[in-house]
mmCIF file of C-alpha atoms in Angstrom:
data_model
loop_
_atom_site.group_PDB
_atom_site.id
_atom_site.type_symbol
_atom_site.label_atom_id
_atom_site.label_comp_id
_atom_site.label_asym_id
_atom_site.label_seq_id
_atom_site.Cartn_x
_atom_site.Cartn_y
_atom_site.Cartn_z
ATOM 1 C CA GLU A 23 -4.725 -94.035 -5.425
ATOM 2 C CA SER A 24 -8.234 -94.096 -5.024
ATOM 3 C CA VAL A 25 -7.446 -91.419 -1.654
ATOM 4 C CA VAL A 26 -5.039 -89.439 -3.121
ATOM 5 C CA LYS A 27 -7.681 -89.324 -6.072
ATOM 6 C CA GLU A 28 -10.665 -88.286 -2.787
ATOM 7 C CA LEU A 29 -8.367 -85.658 -1.970
ATOM 8 C CA VAL A 30 -7.955 -84.346 -5.598
ATOM 9 C CA ASP A 31 -11.426 -83.990 -5.543
ATOM 10 C CA ASP A 32 -12.032 -82.222 -2.662
ATOM 11 C CA LEU A 33 -9.577 -78.936 -3.495
ATOM 12 C CA LYS A 34 -10.821 -79.079 -7.164
ATOM 13 C CA ASP A 35 -14.569 -78.984 -5.660
ATOM 14 C CA GLU A 36 -16.118 -74.953 -5.412
ATOM 15 C CA LYS A 37 -18.572 -76.132 -2.811
ATOM 16 C CA ALA A 38 -16.611 -78.105 -0.623
ATOM 17 C CA SER A 39 -15.627 -76.138 2.952
ATOM 18 C CA SER A 40 -11.721 -74.742 3.767
ATOM 19 C CA ALA A 41 -11.815 -76.641 6.582
ATOM 20 C CA ARG A 42 -12.376 -79.554 4.133
ATOM 21 C CA LYS A 43 -9.936 -78.580 1.117
ATOM 22 C CA THR A 44 -6.731 -76.800 3.834
ATOM 23 C CA GLY A 45 -6.966 -80.955 5.107
ATOM 24 C CA ALA A 46 -6.986 -82.258 1.593
ATOM 25 C CA SER A 47 -3.967 -79.824 0.747
ATOM 26 C CA ILE A 48 -2.628 -80.922 4.193
ATOM 27 C CA ALA A 49 -3.425 -84.488 3.520
ATOM 28 C CA LEU A 50 -1.544 -84.406 -0.128
ATOM 29 C CA ALA A 51 1.345 -82.503 1.457
ATOM 30 C CA ASP A 52 2.027 -85.923 4.004
ATOM 31 C CA VAL A 53 1.386 -88.259 0.950
ATOM 32 C CA ILE A 54 4.107 -86.255 -1.896
ATOM 33 C CA ALA A 55 6.031 -85.797 1.455
ATOM 34 C CA ARG A 56 6.914 -89.721 2.086
ATOM 35 C CA SER A 57 6.959 -90.521 -1.992
ATOM 36 C CA ARG A 58 9.664 -88.167 -2.129
ATOM 37 C CA GLU A 59 11.565 -89.456 1.172
ATOM 38 C CA ALA A 60 11.532 -92.882 -0.465
ATOM 39 C CA ALA A 61 12.642 -91.596 -3.596
ATOM 40 C CA ARG A 62 15.701 -90.127 -1.612
ATOM 41 C CA LEU A 63 16.526 -93.006 0.138
ATOM 42 C CA GLU A 64 16.059 -95.517 -3.388
ATOM 43 C CA GLU A 65 18.886 -92.615 -4.478
ATOM 44 C CA LEU A 66 20.978 -92.439 -1.401
ATOM 45 C CA ALA A 67 20.800 -96.400 -1.707
ATOM 46 C CA ALA A 68 22.026 -96.031 -4.919
ATOM 47 C CA ALA A 69 25.280 -93.914 -4.123
ATOM 48 C CA VAL A 70 26.419 -95.532 -1.729
ATOM 49 C CA GLU A 71 26.408 -98.753 -3.787
ATOM 50 C CA SER A 72 28.470 -96.685 -5.859
ATOM 51 C CA ARG A 73 30.835 -95.986 -3.467
ATOM 52 C CA MET A 74 30.947 -99.587 -2.726
ATOM 53 C CA ASP A 75 32.161 -100.753 -5.926
ATOM 54 C CA ARG A 76 34.286 -98.224 -6.224
ATOM 55 C CA ALA A 77 36.225 -99.707 -2.361
ATOM 56 C CA THR A 78 36.139 -103.028 -3.721
ATOM 57 C CA LYS A 79 37.239 -102.346 -7.497
ATOM 58 C CA ALA A 80 40.236 -100.342 -5.393
ATOM 59 C CA PHE A 81 41.317 -103.192 -3.031
ATOM 60 C CA LYS A 82 40.018 -106.246 -5.425
ATOM 61 C CA ALA A 83 43.165 -106.605 -6.562
ATOM 62 C CA GLY A 84 45.220 -107.128 -2.986
ATOM 63 C CA PRO A 85 48.156 -105.091 -1.487
ATOM 64 C CA PRO A 86 50.753 -104.319 -4.260
ATOM 65 C CA ALA A 87 54.303 -107.199 -4.694
ATOM 66 C CA LYS A 88 56.545 -105.168 -3.234
ATOM 67 C CA VAL A 89 55.520 -103.231 0.018
ATOM 68 C CA PRO A 90 58.826 -101.574 1.431
ATOM 69 C CA ALA A 91 59.210 -104.032 5.296
ATOM 70 C CA ASP A 92 58.282 -101.213 7.509
ATOM 71 C CA LEU A 93 54.942 -100.449 5.854
ATOM 72 C CA GLN A 94 54.030 -104.325 5.526
ATOM 73 C CA ALA A 95 51.926 -104.740 8.872
ATOM 74 C CA ALA A 96 49.927 -101.400 7.954
ATOM 75 C CA VAL A 97 49.212 -102.448 4.665
ATOM 76 C CA ASP A 98 47.974 -105.674 6.203
ATOM 77 C CA ALA A 99 45.959 -104.082 8.540
ATOM 78 C CA VAL A 100 44.272 -101.891 5.522
ATOM 79 C CA PHE A 101 43.281 -104.906 3.196
ATOM 80 C CA ALA A 102 42.253 -106.649 6.293
ATOM 81 C CA GLY A 103 39.589 -104.137 7.572
ATOM 82 C CA GLN A 104 38.654 -103.336 4.055
ATOM 83 C CA LYS A 105 35.887 -107.041 4.850
ATOM 84 C CA ASP A 106 34.462 -105.338 7.605
ATOM 85 C CA SER A 107 34.535 -102.552 5.710
ATOM 86 C CA GLU A 108 32.741 -103.704 3.379
ATOM 87 C CA ALA A 109 29.755 -106.188 5.561
ATOM 88 C CA GLY A 110 29.158 -101.935 7.357
ATOM 89 C CA VAL A 111 28.303 -100.794 3.501
ATOM 90 C CA ARG A 112 26.308 -103.814 2.047
ATOM 91 C CA ASN A 113 23.770 -103.134 6.226
ATOM 92 C CA GLU A 114 23.646 -99.076 5.495
ATOM 93 C CA LEU A 115 22.170 -99.957 2.108
ATOM 94 C CA LYS A 116 19.472 -102.350 3.225
ATOM 95 C CA ALA A 117 18.643 -100.221 5.917
ATOM 96 C CA HIS A 118 18.139 -97.503 3.021
ATOM 97 C CA ARG A 119 15.780 -100.339 0.925
ATOM 98 C CA ASP A 120 13.641 -101.506 3.103
ATOM 99 C CA ARG A 121 12.757 -98.300 3.965
ATOM 100 C CA ALA A 122 12.083 -96.729 0.769
ATOM 101 C CA GLU A 123 10.140 -100.143 0.480
ATOM 102 C CA ALA A 124 8.260 -99.666 3.467
ATOM 103 C CA LEU A 125 7.104 -96.538 2.395
ATOM 104 C CA ARG A 126 6.211 -97.462 -1.312
ATOM 105 C CA LYS A 127 4.162 -99.909 0.842
ATOM 106 C CA ALA A 128 1.958 -97.408 2.262
ATOM 107 C CA LEU A 129 1.637 -95.372 -1.423
ATOM 108 C CA PRO A 130 0.483 -94.666 -4.821
ATOM 109 C CA LYS A 131 2.730 -97.170 -7.236
ATOM 110 C CA GLN A 132 2.782 -93.228 -8.952
ATOM 111 C CA LEU A 133 1.493 -90.318 -8.118
ATOM 112 C CA PRO A 134 -1.192 -88.135 -10.455
ATOM 113 C CA ALA A 135 1.007 -85.674 -11.059
ATOM 114 C CA ASP A 136 -1.323 -83.639 -13.779
ATOM 115 C CA ALA A 137 -4.318 -83.839 -11.271
ATOM 116 C CA LEU A 138 -2.584 -82.534 -8.593
ATOM 117 C CA VAL A 139 -0.852 -79.832 -10.071
ATOM 118 C CA GLU A 140 -4.979 -79.161 -11.494
ATOM 119 C CA ALA A 141 -5.696 -79.336 -7.357
ATOM 120 C CA LEU A 142 -3.251 -77.573 -6.070
ATOM 121 C CA GLY A 143 -3.432 -74.850 -8.833
ATOM 122 C CA LYS A 144 -7.345 -74.142 -7.423
ATOM 123 C CA GLY A 145 -5.883 -74.518 -4.112
ATOM 124 C CA LEU A 146 -3.279 -71.684 -4.412
ATOM 125 C CA ALA A 147 -6.063 -69.322 -5.147
ATOM 126 C CA ASP A 148 -8.808 -69.859 -2.954
ATOM 127 C CA PRO A 149 -10.402 -67.694 -2.099
ATOM 128 C CA ASP A 150 -9.758 -69.249 2.048
ATOM 129 C CA ALA A 151 -5.942 -67.984 3.463
ATOM 130 C CA GLU A 152 -5.531 -71.554 5.100
ATOM 131 C CA THR A 153 -6.564 -72.744 2.053
ATOM 132 C CA ARG A 154 -3.332 -71.277 0.240
ATOM 133 C CA LEU A 155 -1.324 -71.735 2.709
ATOM 134 C CA ALA A 156 -2.171 -75.402 3.148
ATOM 135 C CA ALA A 157 -1.918 -75.321 -0.751
ATOM 136 C CA CYS A 158 1.677 -73.780 -0.187
ATOM 137 C CA ILE A 159 2.507 -76.669 2.051
ATOM 138 C CA ALA A 160 1.604 -79.395 -0.877
ATOM 139 C CA ALA A 161 3.565 -77.070 -3.513
ATOM 140 C CA GLY A 162 6.296 -77.110 -2.172
ATOM 141 C CA ALA A 163 6.509 -80.975 -1.274
ATOM 142 C CA LEU A 164 5.208 -81.679 -4.804
ATOM 143 C CA GLY A 165 8.006 -79.172 -5.911
ATOM 144 C CA ASP A 166 5.826 -79.249 -9.841
ATOM 145 C CA ALA A 167 7.358 -76.513 -12.382
ATOM 146 C CA ARG A 168 4.292 -75.725 -13.530
ATOM 147 C CA LEU A 169 2.988 -74.177 -9.751
ATOM 148 C CA GLU A 170 5.891 -72.144 -10.109
ATOM 149 C CA GLU A 171 3.726 -69.070 -10.436
ATOM 150 C CA ALA A 172 1.298 -69.375 -8.251
ATOM 151 C CA VAL A 173 3.241 -69.930 -5.651
ATOM 152 C CA VAL A 174 5.021 -66.880 -6.709
ATOM 153 C CA LYS A 175 1.649 -64.737 -6.640
ATOM 154 C CA VAL A 176 1.062 -66.442 -3.079
ATOM 155 C CA LEU A 177 4.440 -63.715 -1.720
ATOM 156 C CA GLY A 178 2.488 -61.530 -2.135
ATOM 157 C CA ASP A 179 -1.138 -62.507 -0.760
ATOM 158 C CA ALA A 180 -2.653 -60.055 1.771
ATOM 159 C CA SER A 181 -2.388 -63.036 4.843
ATOM 160 C CA ALA A 182 0.875 -63.075 6.568
ATOM 161 C CA ILE A 183 0.608 -67.227 7.206
ATOM 162 C CA ALA A 184 0.009 -67.639 3.521
ATOM 163 C CA ARG A 185 2.915 -65.081 2.616
ATOM 164 C CA ALA A 186 5.058 -67.887 4.815
ATOM 165 C CA ALA A 187 4.045 -70.596 3.297
ATOM 166 C CA ALA A 188 4.611 -69.007 0.028
ATOM 167 C CA ALA A 189 7.803 -68.635 1.348
ATOM 168 C CA SER A 190 9.061 -71.851 1.868
ATOM 169 C CA ALA A 191 7.450 -73.653 -0.729
ATOM 170 C CA CYS A 192 9.379 -71.165 -2.997
ATOM 171 C CA GLY A 193 12.767 -72.433 -0.878
ATOM 172 C CA GLN A 194 11.598 -75.962 -2.184
ATOM 173 C CA MET A 195 11.413 -75.593 -5.885
ATOM 174 C CA ARG A 196 13.987 -73.150 -5.861
ATOM 175 C CA SER A 197 12.907 -70.751 -7.234
ATOM 176 C CA ARG A 198 14.516 -68.248 -9.277
ATOM 177 C CA LYS A 199 11.319 -66.306 -10.556
ATOM 178 C CA ALA A 200 10.814 -65.515 -6.468
ATOM 179 C CA VAL A 201 14.429 -64.369 -5.593
ATOM 180 C CA LYS A 202 13.062 -60.357 -6.051
ATOM 181 C CA ALA A 203 10.020 -60.963 -4.051
ATOM 182 C CA LEU A 204 11.297 -63.019 -1.322
ATOM 183 C CA ALA A 205 14.314 -59.967 -1.216
ATOM 184 C CA ASP A 206 11.754 -57.213 -0.478
ATOM 185 C CA LEU A 207 9.681 -59.485 2.056
ATOM 186 C CA LEU A 208 12.432 -60.595 3.888
ATOM 187 C CA VAL A 209 13.439 -56.797 4.087
ATOM 188 C CA LYS A 210 9.896 -54.688 3.724
ATOM 189 C CA ASP A 211 7.615 -57.005 5.463
ATOM 190 C CA GLU A 212 5.549 -55.329 8.173
ATOM 191 C CA PRO A 213 8.703 -54.293 9.563
ATOM 192 C CA VAL A 214 8.968 -54.331 13.679
ATOM 193 C CA GLU A 215 9.559 -50.514 14.274
ATOM 194 C CA GLY A 216 11.985 -49.578 16.978
ATOM 195 C CA GLU A 217 14.670 -51.777 19.376
ATOM 196 C CA ALA A 218 13.716 -55.170 20.188
ATOM 197 C CA ASP A 219 12.047 -55.887 23.912
ATOM 198 C CA PRO A 220 15.439 -57.820 25.793
ATOM 199 C CA GLU A 221 12.217 -59.188 27.444
ATOM 200 C CA ARG A 222 9.864 -60.301 25.024
ATOM 201 C CA MET A 223 10.443 -64.403 23.844
ATOM 202 C CA PRO A 224 12.134 -64.679 20.069
ATOM 203 C CA GLY A 225 8.863 -64.634 18.099
ATOM 204 C CA ARG A 226 9.722 -67.540 16.014
ATOM 205 C CA GLU A 227 5.609 -67.810 14.913
ATOM 206 C CA VAL A 228 4.496 -64.196 15.203
ATOM 207 C CA PRO A 229 3.655 -64.429 11.702
ATOM 208 C CA ALA A 230 5.469 -60.989 10.111
ATOM 209 C CA VAL A 231 8.302 -62.595 11.783
ATOM 210 C CA ALA A 232 7.187 -66.284 9.998
ATOM 211 C CA VAL A 233 7.318 -64.063 6.464
ATOM 212 C CA ARG A 234 11.118 -62.621 6.842
ATOM 213 C CA ARG A 235 12.525 -65.551 8.294
ATOM 214 C CA ASN A 236 11.231 -68.155 5.556
ATOM 215 C CA ALA A 237 12.113 -65.143 2.915
ATOM 216 C CA ALA A 238 15.934 -65.382 4.018
ATOM 217 C CA GLU A 239 15.709 -69.346 4.622
ATOM 218 C CA ALA A 240 14.163 -69.945 0.997
ATOM 219 C CA LEU A 241 16.529 -67.348 -0.536
ATOM 220 C CA GLY A 242 20.057 -69.416 0.914
ATOM 221 C CA ARG A 243 18.005 -72.972 -1.313
ATOM 222 C CA ILE A 244 17.571 -70.884 -3.955
ATOM 223 C CA GLY A 245 21.554 -69.909 -3.957
ATOM 224 C CA ASP A 246 20.793 -66.472 -6.413
ATOM 225 C CA VAL A 247 23.725 -64.277 -5.544
ATOM 226 C CA THR A 248 21.861 -61.189 -6.125
ATOM 227 C CA ALA A 249 19.605 -61.664 -2.857
ATOM 228 C CA VAL A 250 23.069 -60.469 -0.618
ATOM 229 C CA THR A 251 22.459 -57.543 -0.110
ATOM 230 C CA ALA A 252 18.887 -58.656 1.022
ATOM 231 C CA LEU A 253 20.196 -60.858 3.570
ATOM 232 C CA ILE A 254 23.416 -58.543 4.718
ATOM 233 C CA ASP A 255 20.242 -56.115 5.743
ATOM 234 C CA GLY A 256 18.707 -58.858 7.428
ATOM 235 C CA LEU A 257 20.720 -59.270 10.188
ATOM 236 C CA ASN A 258 19.842 -56.231 10.639
ATOM 237 C CA ASP A 259 16.210 -57.535 11.230
ATOM 238 C CA ASN A 260 15.269 -56.853 15.186
ATOM 239 C CA ASP A 261 14.187 -60.610 15.475
ATOM 240 C CA GLU A 262 16.966 -62.762 15.993
ATOM 241 C CA ALA A 263 15.023 -65.639 14.062
ATOM 242 C CA VAL A 264 15.342 -63.425 11.277
ATOM 243 C CA ARG A 265 19.211 -62.529 11.825
ATOM 244 C CA THR A 266 20.142 -66.347 12.356
ATOM 245 C CA ALA A 267 17.605 -67.205 8.865
ATOM 246 C CA SER A 268 19.689 -64.873 6.778
ATOM 247 C CA HIS A 269 23.321 -65.669 8.537
ATOM 248 C CA ALA A 270 22.806 -69.074 7.465
ATOM 249 C CA ALA A 271 21.530 -67.733 3.813
ATOM 250 C CA LEU A 272 24.687 -66.145 3.557
ATOM 251 C CA VAL A 273 26.715 -68.632 4.493
ATOM 252 C CA ALA A 274 24.912 -70.784 1.480
ATOM 253 C CA LEU A 275 25.843 -68.588 -0.539
ATOM 254 C CA ALA A 276 29.289 -67.914 0.194
ATOM 255 C CA ARG A 277 30.273 -72.470 0.014
ATOM 256 C CA LYS A 278 29.046 -72.070 -3.542
ATOM 257 C CA THR A 279 30.841 -72.014 -7.025
ATOM 258 C CA TYR A 280 29.565 -69.403 -9.573
ATOM 259 C CA LYS A 281 29.294 -69.724 -13.546
ATOM 260 C CA VAL A 282 29.498 -66.436 -14.879
ATOM 261 C CA LYS A 283 30.213 -65.362 -18.445
ATOM 262 C CA VAL A 284 33.572 -62.652 -19.203
ATOM 263 C CA LYS A 285 34.821 -60.947 -21.532
ATOM 264 C CA ALA A 286 38.598 -62.806 -22.952
ATOM 265 C CA GLY A 287 39.377 -60.294 -25.895
ATOM 266 C CA ASP A 288 36.297 -60.326 -28.142
ATOM 267 C CA LYS A 289 34.735 -63.940 -26.870
ATOM 268 C CA GLU A 290 32.353 -64.157 -24.029
ATOM 269 C CA VAL A 291 33.592 -66.938 -22.274
ATOM 270 C CA GLU A 292 32.189 -69.168 -19.190
ATOM 271 C CA SER A 293 34.001 -68.715 -16.279
ATOM 272 C CA THR A 294 33.535 -69.489 -12.562
ATOM 273 C CA PHE A 295 34.651 -68.194 -9.521
ATOM 274 C CA THR A 296 34.036 -69.074 -5.678
ATOM 275 C CA ALA A 297 33.530 -66.245 -3.004
ATOM 276 C CA ASP A 298 36.709 -65.539 -0.936
#
């Protein structure tokens, strides 16, 4: 708890150096990510336990009283294997909970969400681009809706590295407020003129490429169907990384079920559809 407080204070300190504030943001991002991972493992353990309970309930009564003679051996084998299966699931359950406990021991009992939001809000508006980048990483890990507008604002940053980090953070936060800005970044952000050089290695870490790639990945995570047009444009990008990310995002969108409101006579009703 004391270390997290010091990191928060560093980020809020206007007199602190850019390097110190950037380092504080990166450290906080790591603490937040570990805390989220512990929570994810606990949720996974609960899901495994629920699955195990359902399986145990189904097999508890044993084989039905009357089984056709030609199926008896197969039915007996299924029920005999249930105990081995249950033991394996219990081991999986224990592994998830042990890992979560190990992470929890090295973390504060509870993250100071309000203090983190205040500090990261200052980091997102810091004059230094590296600090804004690092604050975006931490804000994405935290996923607090109170930081959403500040992160979306960084999508229009003058620094390409800050825009790239903001795009990733918007994807982590599943920010629907960011969809239009992300689509604009994918289509318009510093496009490279001319044909791609076949001898050039894919520019995955080139800032302009990273912005467009991260924007495509974020749109796939958010899952808003209005991004489809921009993602189709992304398939024509002259960088392989951007094309790949756009394709993956379109695949993710095509697998979703969408809720829409349609007219049914004089009434408007909610319906669902899946991409064909």
